[in-house]
Short mmCIF file of C-alpha atoms in Angstrom, two decimals:
data_model
loop_
_atom_site.label_atom_id
_atom_site.label_comp_id
_atom_site.label_asym_id
_atom_site.label_seq_id
_atom_site.Cartn_x
_atom_site.Cartn_y
_atom_site.Cartn_z
CA UNK A 53 -15.54 -7.91 9.09
CA UNK A 54 -15.04 -11.67 10.76
CA UNK A 55 -15.25 -9.69 14.06
CA UNK A 56 -18.07 -8.22 13.22
CA UNK A 57 -20.43 -11.00 12.26
CA UNK A 58 -18.61 -13.17 15.75
CA UNK A 59 -20.03 -10.22 17.38
CA UNK A 60 -23.52 -10.30 15.63
CA UNK A 61 -23.87 -14.49 15.81
CA UNK A 62 -22.87 -14.17 20.21
CA UNK A 63 -25.64 -11.38 20.28
CA UNK A 64 -28.51 -12.40 18.50
CA UNK A 65 -30.12 -14.23 21.00
CA UNK A 66 -29.40 -10.93 23.37
CA UNK A 67 -31.21 -8.19 20.91
CA UNK A 68 -33.96 -8.81 18.31
CA UNK A 69 -32.89 -5.77 16.97
CA UNK A 70 -29.78 -6.06 15.55
CA UNK A 71 -29.05 -6.47 11.52
CA UNK A 72 -26.55 -8.52 9.94
CA UNK A 73 -25.88 -5.69 7.03
CA UNK A 74 -22.54 -5.19 7.33
CA UNK A 75 -20.93 -5.96 4.45
CA UNK A 76 -23.91 -3.64 2.23
CA UNK A 77 -23.14 -1.36 4.86
CA UNK A 78 -19.81 -1.47 4.11
CA UNK A 79 -20.45 -1.30 -0.23
CA UNK A 80 -23.03 1.69 0.65
CA UNK A 81 -19.55 3.20 2.78
CA UNK A 82 -17.37 2.55 -0.47
CA UNK A 83 -19.52 4.67 -2.18
CA UNK A 84 -20.08 7.44 -0.17
CA UNK A 85 -16.29 7.57 0.07
CA UNK A 86 -15.97 7.52 -3.78
CA UNK A 87 -18.56 10.59 -3.95
CA UNK A 88 -17.20 12.37 -1.82
CA UNK A 89 -13.34 11.92 -3.37
CA UNK A 90 -14.28 12.49 -6.62
CA UNK A 91 -16.73 15.72 -5.63
CA UNK A 92 -13.21 16.75 -4.03
CA UNK A 93 -11.15 15.77 -6.90
CA UNK A 94 -13.42 17.71 -9.55
CA UNK A 95 -13.40 20.59 -7.72
CA UNK A 96 -9.39 20.78 -7.84
CA UNK A 97 -9.11 19.40 -11.27
CA UNK A 98 -7.01 21.59 -13.55
CA UNK A 99 -6.37 19.48 -16.55
CA UNK A 100 -8.78 17.48 -19.14
CA UNK A 101 -6.77 13.41 -17.02
CA UNK A 102 -7.21 15.50 -13.60
CA UNK A 103 -11.32 15.27 -14.94
CA UNK A 104 -11.33 12.05 -16.08
CA UNK A 105 -9.61 10.45 -13.00
CA UNK A 106 -12.67 12.32 -11.41
CA UNK A 107 -15.01 10.67 -13.12
CA UNK A 108 -13.20 6.50 -12.92
CA UNK A 109 -14.02 7.81 -9.13
CA UNK A 110 -17.58 8.96 -9.27
CA UNK A 111 -18.50 5.53 -11.82
CA UNK A 112 -16.33 3.31 -9.10
CA UNK A 113 -18.68 4.71 -6.38
CA UNK A 114 -21.74 3.62 -8.72
CA UNK A 115 -20.50 0.25 -8.95
CA UNK A 116 -20.03 0.23 -5.01
CA UNK A 117 -23.88 1.49 -5.20
CA UNK A 118 -25.06 -1.07 -7.25
CA UNK A 119 -23.16 -3.89 -6.07
CA UNK A 120 -24.97 -3.18 -2.19
CA UNK A 121 -28.52 -2.94 -3.83
CA UNK A 122 -27.88 -5.94 -5.96
CA UNK A 123 -26.62 -8.53 -3.01
CA UNK A 124 -30.29 -6.51 -0.76
CA UNK A 125 -31.98 -7.91 -3.23
CA UNK A 126 -33.40 -4.06 -5.18
CA UNK A 127 -32.52 -3.53 -8.34
CA UNK A 128 -29.60 -2.28 -8.93
CA UNK A 129 -30.45 0.24 -11.51
CA UNK A 130 -28.93 1.43 -15.21
CA UNK A 131 -26.10 -0.01 -16.52
CA UNK A 132 -22.70 1.88 -16.09
CA UNK A 133 -20.06 2.47 -18.31
CA UNK A 134 -16.87 0.35 -17.64
CA UNK A 135 -13.90 1.76 -15.80
CA UNK A 136 -11.18 1.94 -17.74
CA UNK A 137 -9.24 -0.80 -15.59
CA UNK A 138 -11.83 -2.58 -16.83
CA UNK A 139 -11.28 -2.63 -19.96
CA UNK A 140 -7.93 -3.23 -19.93
CA UNK A 141 -8.22 -6.18 -17.22
CA UNK A 142 -11.46 -7.91 -18.15
CA UNK A 143 -14.46 -8.78 -16.41
CA UNK A 144 -15.51 -11.70 -14.03
CA UNK A 145 -17.46 -13.89 -15.52
CA UNK A 146 -17.64 -17.23 -13.42
CA UNK A 147 -17.57 -17.55 -9.28
CA UNK A 148 -13.27 -18.08 -8.87
CA UNK A 149 -11.53 -18.71 -5.32
CA UNK A 150 -7.62 -18.37 -5.31
CA UNK A 151 -5.12 -18.76 -3.06
CA UNK A 152 -2.80 -15.40 -3.48
CA UNK A 153 0.44 -15.43 -0.94
CA UNK A 154 -1.19 -17.33 1.60
CA UNK A 155 -5.06 -15.29 1.30
CA UNK A 156 -7.79 -17.17 -0.19
CA UNK A 157 -9.72 -14.83 -2.29
CA UNK A 158 -13.39 -15.21 -3.86
CA UNK A 159 -14.75 -13.49 -7.39
CA UNK A 160 -17.71 -13.52 -8.59
CA UNK A 161 -19.75 -11.74 -11.52
CA UNK A 162 -22.76 -11.12 -8.82
CA UNK A 163 -22.36 -8.92 -6.09
CA UNK A 164 -23.57 -10.73 -2.76
CA UNK A 165 -23.95 -10.00 1.05
CA UNK A 166 -20.06 -11.75 1.61
CA UNK A 167 -16.97 -11.08 1.62
CA UNK A 168 -14.62 -13.51 2.00
CA UNK A 169 -10.55 -12.44 2.14
CA UNK A 170 -7.95 -13.31 5.24
CA UNK A 171 -7.24 -9.70 5.24
CA UNK A 172 -10.30 -8.26 6.49
CA UNK A 173 -11.29 -9.75 10.10
CA UNK A 174 -9.76 -7.90 12.99
#
């Protein structure tokens, strides 16, 4: 992502049509991937557990859509039920920045248009 942003910044004077929506587009792409995965999972589900996992994938996608819409200043839509992992791990309640295995990781309860992680750059 850092390489994308750097290229956009270098090309800004050349093109008035460049948009810096990379992170927002990635969030929507992630949501689309979850939708595709959930569709495939539900088609192949033969047990209650498999159907439940498909539902989790679908809800994950909706969380990505909410995050992208919030980052774009749009109404995120209705509240969603929490995911199994959220119920066991809890939620981010304040802005946090930590160093984990030499990587700087940031978390916020409010989605934004920025993604900050050392492994995101290409």
